[in-house]
Amino acid sequence: MLTDLLCLAHNGRTRVLTLLAAILLSAHPAIPTPAISTDVNQTKPLLIAHRGASGYAPEHTLAAYELAIQQGADFVEQDLQITKDGALICLHDPDLARTTNVAEVFPERATVRDVAGEGEAKRGWYAVDFTLAEIKRLDAGSWFNRTNPFAARSDFSRQRIPTLEEAIKFINNRAGLYIELKHYPFYKSLGYDVAERLAATLKAHGCDKREKRDRVFIQSFYKSALLRMKEIAPQYARIQLLPMEDANRKTDTAKITPELAQEIAAYARGAGPSKAMLASAADVATLHRAGLIVHPYTFRGLTTPTSRRPLDEQQQNGSSVRQNIISDIQRYVYLGIDGGFTDYPALWKAAIEGGPKRN
Ligand code: G3P
Ligand code: CA
């Protein structure tokens, strides 16, 4: 036990305290242990289903969320966009075109917008230009069947874009919610404070209650969005995605430094860096030393949302797609991460069960 304590100490005082708590709990087995925790000290890294089980089903559909839950996700991710009439919907891109048939249903409705605010306006079918009723007419699954014929299912073509409310009701506490505030300044410039609407929606569904709040993470690439959440709904754990996307930011946020970690620790519970930012265990340790949990994105091997391959296919390095994804997860778990986003929840499970153990 002393060895365990010494091993865990490198990740901070809180890990040791949790081990002591575990010892106490084992002496009192009647005390229930929560199934899901945002605590830095959980022994197994958290499995966050990225856009649902998006390697197996069309991202951000109830089918993808259901599969994620069946595959054992601790948390299911929702990326938020907002409709013209103010509904929060689960959608990764601000433009509906990649994941729906909007261009066929509404061929004349494209607009030109500069979502990133960097002077690069693009033509697209932006969710914010459509009402929820219009968006509910769109097929959100056939694109997946076309681009992933090896994983196609006829029922995917009947999938619709869910609202956040529908997602909360559907998941129904079977997994936690891991919600991203996307393009916060863009929507603010149009008169929508998405953070306020998110806080109100969570409250309306009782997610702010003590027994439910640790099943919610709020994440954003925008520090401004997280500061707003801290102000209006501080009870939810906040995760700063990296690199940050706030405009006019002078300091580089694509490199892990003690200064960056300290800055984030002032308003967030953790950091969600791109995997590439974690070059070694030292980067994870830098974040841990500031008291932050670490949830990198995205574990999907050499596939992307628009270029999937069958899991048994051999890749250039002689390993299968499946094995490459599992090895990738195992490598980062070994570095000491506290959780991670993956498109393939079933492979996360396989990696944790079969891989090198963290301290
Ligand atoms: O939110 C973590 C990860 O999902 C960030 O990347 O572009 O998939 O939202 P993205
Ligand atoms: Ca996301």
Short mmCIF file of C-alpha atoms in Angstrom, two decimals, residues 139-341:
data_model
loop_
_atom_site.label_atom_id
_atom_site.label_comp_id
_atom_site.label_asym_id
_atom_site.label_seq_id
_atom_site.Cartn_x
_atom_site.Cartn_y
_atom_site.Cartn_z
CA ASP A 139 -31.85 13.28 -42.85
CA ALA A 140 -28.83 13.16 -40.51
CA GLY A 141 -27.74 9.58 -41.21
CA SER A 142 -27.58 8.75 -44.93
CA TRP A 143 -24.27 10.59 -45.35
CA PHE A 144 -22.77 8.04 -42.92
CA ASN A 145 -24.13 5.08 -44.89
CA ARG A 146 -22.64 6.51 -48.09
CA THR A 147 -19.19 7.18 -46.60
CA ASN A 148 -19.07 4.05 -44.40
CA PRO A 149 -20.73 1.29 -46.46
CA PHE A 150 -19.06 -1.36 -44.26
CA ALA A 151 -20.96 0.02 -41.22
CA ALA A 152 -24.20 1.16 -42.93
CA ARG A 153 -27.61 0.47 -41.36
CA SER A 154 -30.93 1.24 -43.03
CA ASP A 155 -32.35 2.83 -39.88
CA PHE A 156 -29.58 5.45 -39.88
CA SER A 157 -31.35 7.22 -42.75
CA ARG A 158 -34.23 8.03 -40.38
CA GLN A 159 -32.00 9.77 -37.83
CA ARG A 160 -32.64 13.44 -37.11
CA ILE A 161 -30.48 16.12 -35.45
CA PRO A 162 -31.36 16.01 -31.76
CA THR A 163 -31.91 19.07 -29.59
CA LEU A 164 -29.92 19.24 -26.38
CA GLU A 165 -33.17 18.65 -24.48
CA GLU A 166 -33.86 15.49 -26.47
CA ALA A 167 -30.32 14.29 -25.85
CA ILE A 168 -30.61 14.84 -22.10
CA LYS A 169 -33.94 12.99 -21.96
CA PHE A 170 -32.72 10.17 -24.20
CA ILE A 171 -29.46 9.59 -22.32
CA ASN A 172 -31.52 9.79 -19.14
CA ASN A 173 -28.59 9.55 -16.75
CA ARG A 174 -27.33 6.32 -18.31
CA ALA A 175 -24.09 8.23 -18.99
CA GLY A 176 -22.85 11.69 -18.15
CA LEU A 177 -23.10 14.72 -20.47
CA TYR A 178 -19.95 16.30 -21.90
CA ILE A 179 -21.20 19.45 -23.61
CA GLU A 180 -19.14 21.75 -25.84
CA LEU A 181 -19.94 25.42 -26.35
CA LYS A 182 -18.97 25.89 -30.01
CA HIS A 183 -18.28 29.24 -31.69
CA TYR A 184 -19.32 31.22 -28.61
CA PRO A 185 -18.26 34.69 -29.87
CA PHE A 186 -19.91 34.12 -33.26
CA TYR A 187 -23.29 33.34 -31.72
CA LYS A 188 -22.82 36.20 -29.22
CA SER A 189 -22.31 38.58 -32.14
CA LEU A 190 -25.68 37.45 -33.52
CA GLY A 191 -27.40 38.13 -30.18
CA TYR A 192 -27.45 34.58 -28.75
CA ASP A 193 -25.71 33.85 -25.44
CA VAL A 194 -25.42 30.08 -25.83
CA ALA A 195 -23.92 29.73 -22.33
CA GLU A 196 -27.04 31.27 -20.77
CA ARG A 197 -29.32 29.01 -22.76
CA LEU A 198 -27.24 25.99 -21.84
CA ALA A 199 -27.37 26.84 -18.13
CA ALA A 200 -31.15 27.31 -18.34
CA THR A 201 -31.64 24.00 -20.17
CA LEU A 202 -29.53 22.07 -17.66
CA LYS A 203 -31.45 23.65 -14.78
CA ALA A 204 -34.80 22.84 -16.38
CA HIS A 205 -33.78 19.17 -16.46
CA GLY A 206 -32.53 19.11 -12.88
CA CYS A 207 -28.89 18.70 -13.89
CA ASP A 208 -27.88 21.41 -11.42
CA LYS A 209 -28.96 19.25 -8.48
CA ARG A 210 -26.16 18.06 -6.24
CA GLU A 211 -26.62 14.40 -7.17
CA LYS A 212 -26.54 15.13 -10.92
CA ARG A 213 -24.05 17.96 -11.40
CA ASP A 214 -20.99 15.70 -11.32
CA ARG A 215 -22.38 13.98 -14.39
CA VAL A 216 -21.93 17.13 -16.46
CA PHE A 217 -18.79 18.61 -17.99
CA ILE A 218 -18.82 21.87 -19.95
CA GLN A 219 -16.00 22.21 -22.47
CA SER A 220 -14.98 24.93 -24.89
CA PHE A 221 -12.09 26.13 -27.02
CA TYR A 222 -13.15 29.63 -25.87
CA LYS A 223 -11.97 30.80 -22.48
CA SER A 224 -14.65 33.51 -22.70
CA ALA A 225 -17.37 30.82 -22.83
CA LEU A 226 -16.03 29.04 -19.76
CA LEU A 227 -15.70 32.29 -17.82
CA ARG A 228 -19.34 33.00 -18.62
CA MET A 229 -20.34 29.54 -17.37
CA LYS A 230 -18.32 30.08 -14.20
CA GLU A 231 -20.28 33.27 -13.65
CA ILE A 232 -23.79 31.95 -14.26
CA ALA A 233 -23.58 28.21 -13.44
CA PRO A 234 -20.40 27.54 -11.46
CA GLN A 235 -21.55 24.10 -10.27
CA TYR A 236 -20.50 22.33 -13.49
CA ALA A 237 -16.92 21.20 -14.07
CA ARG A 238 -15.31 23.20 -16.88
CA ILE A 239 -12.74 21.89 -19.33
CA GLN A 240 -10.58 24.22 -21.42
CA LEU A 241 -9.97 22.73 -24.84
CA LEU A 242 -6.57 23.48 -26.36
CA PRO A 243 -5.32 25.26 -28.35
CA MET A 244 -7.71 28.05 -27.37
CA GLU A 245 -9.65 29.78 -30.14
CA ASP A 246 -10.36 33.19 -28.62
CA ALA A 247 -9.52 35.86 -31.17
CA ASN A 248 -6.66 38.28 -30.54
CA ARG A 249 -5.12 36.03 -27.94
CA LYS A 250 -1.44 36.87 -27.74
CA THR A 251 -0.07 33.90 -25.78
CA ASP A 252 0.53 30.62 -27.57
CA THR A 253 -1.84 27.97 -26.20
CA ALA A 254 -0.64 25.12 -28.43
CA LYS A 255 2.16 24.23 -26.05
CA ILE A 256 1.75 22.95 -22.49
CA THR A 257 3.61 25.19 -20.04
CA PRO A 258 3.33 25.67 -16.25
CA GLU A 259 2.09 29.23 -16.90
CA LEU A 260 -0.71 28.04 -19.19
CA ALA A 261 -1.68 25.32 -16.70
CA GLN A 262 -1.85 27.86 -13.85
CA GLU A 263 -3.94 30.20 -15.96
CA ILE A 264 -6.48 27.49 -16.79
CA ALA A 265 -6.60 26.23 -13.20
CA ALA A 266 -7.99 29.62 -12.14
CA TYR A 267 -11.31 28.92 -13.88
CA ALA A 268 -11.44 25.30 -15.02
CA ARG A 269 -11.28 21.80 -13.56
CA GLY A 270 -9.29 20.42 -16.44
CA ALA A 271 -7.78 20.71 -19.88
CA GLY A 272 -8.73 18.98 -23.10
CA PRO A 273 -5.64 19.26 -25.31
CA SER A 274 -5.29 17.81 -28.77
CA LYS A 275 -3.35 14.55 -28.43
CA ALA A 276 -0.44 16.04 -30.35
CA MET A 277 0.11 18.57 -27.56
CA LEU A 278 0.94 15.78 -25.09
CA ALA A 279 4.42 14.84 -26.27
CA SER A 280 5.33 12.97 -23.10
CA ALA A 281 4.30 12.19 -19.54
CA ALA A 282 5.94 15.48 -18.55
CA ASP A 283 3.20 17.45 -20.34
CA VAL A 284 0.49 15.52 -18.50
CA ALA A 285 2.36 16.04 -15.23
CA THR A 286 2.57 19.80 -15.84
CA LEU A 287 -1.23 19.96 -16.07
CA HIS A 288 -1.65 17.66 -13.06
CA ARG A 289 0.67 19.78 -10.94
CA ALA A 290 -1.67 22.73 -11.49
CA GLY A 291 -4.53 20.53 -10.20
CA LEU A 292 -6.06 19.97 -13.64
CA ILE A 293 -7.49 16.74 -14.99
CA VAL A 294 -6.47 15.88 -18.54
CA HIS A 295 -8.89 14.67 -21.25
CA PRO A 296 -7.21 14.72 -24.69
CA TYR A 297 -8.97 14.35 -28.03
CA THR A 298 -9.46 12.38 -30.33
CA PHE A 299 -8.70 8.65 -30.27
CA ARG A 300 -9.56 7.26 -33.69
CA GLY A 301 -6.28 6.00 -35.15
CA LEU A 302 -5.70 6.96 -38.76
CA THR A 303 -9.39 7.52 -39.50
CA THR A 304 -11.27 10.82 -39.52
CA PRO A 305 -15.01 11.63 -39.42
CA THR A 306 -14.98 11.80 -43.22
CA SER A 307 -12.54 8.99 -43.91
CA ARG A 308 -13.29 5.82 -41.98
CA ARG A 309 -11.86 2.40 -42.75
CA PRO A 310 -13.10 -1.08 -41.79
CA LEU A 311 -11.57 -2.00 -38.44
CA ASP A 312 -9.97 -5.20 -39.77
CA GLU A 313 -8.22 -3.47 -42.65
CA GLN A 314 -4.42 -3.53 -42.54
CA GLN A 315 -2.78 -0.12 -42.58
CA GLN A 316 0.59 1.09 -43.81
CA ASN A 317 2.38 0.11 -40.63
CA GLY A 318 1.17 -3.51 -40.93
CA SER A 319 -1.34 -3.30 -38.08
CA SER A 320 -5.10 -3.26 -38.40
CA VAL A 321 -7.16 -0.10 -37.92
CA ARG A 322 -8.51 -1.69 -34.73
CA GLN A 323 -5.04 -2.38 -33.33
CA ASN A 324 -3.76 1.09 -34.20
CA ILE A 325 -6.62 2.71 -32.29
CA ILE A 326 -6.14 0.41 -29.29
CA SER A 327 -2.38 1.04 -29.21
CA ASP A 328 -2.95 4.79 -29.44
CA ILE A 329 -5.28 4.72 -26.44
CA GLN A 330 -2.90 2.55 -24.43
CA ARG A 331 0.04 4.85 -25.10
CA TYR A 332 -1.78 7.89 -23.73
CA VAL A 333 -3.23 6.04 -20.76
CA TYR A 334 0.34 5.10 -19.92
CA LEU A 335 1.22 8.81 -19.97
CA GLY A 336 -1.27 9.32 -17.16
CA ILE A 337 -4.33 10.91 -18.79
CA ASP A 338 -7.57 10.99 -16.78
CA GLY A 339 -9.89 10.31 -19.71
CA GLY A 340 -10.15 10.82 -23.41
CA PHE A 341 -12.48 11.39 -26.34
#
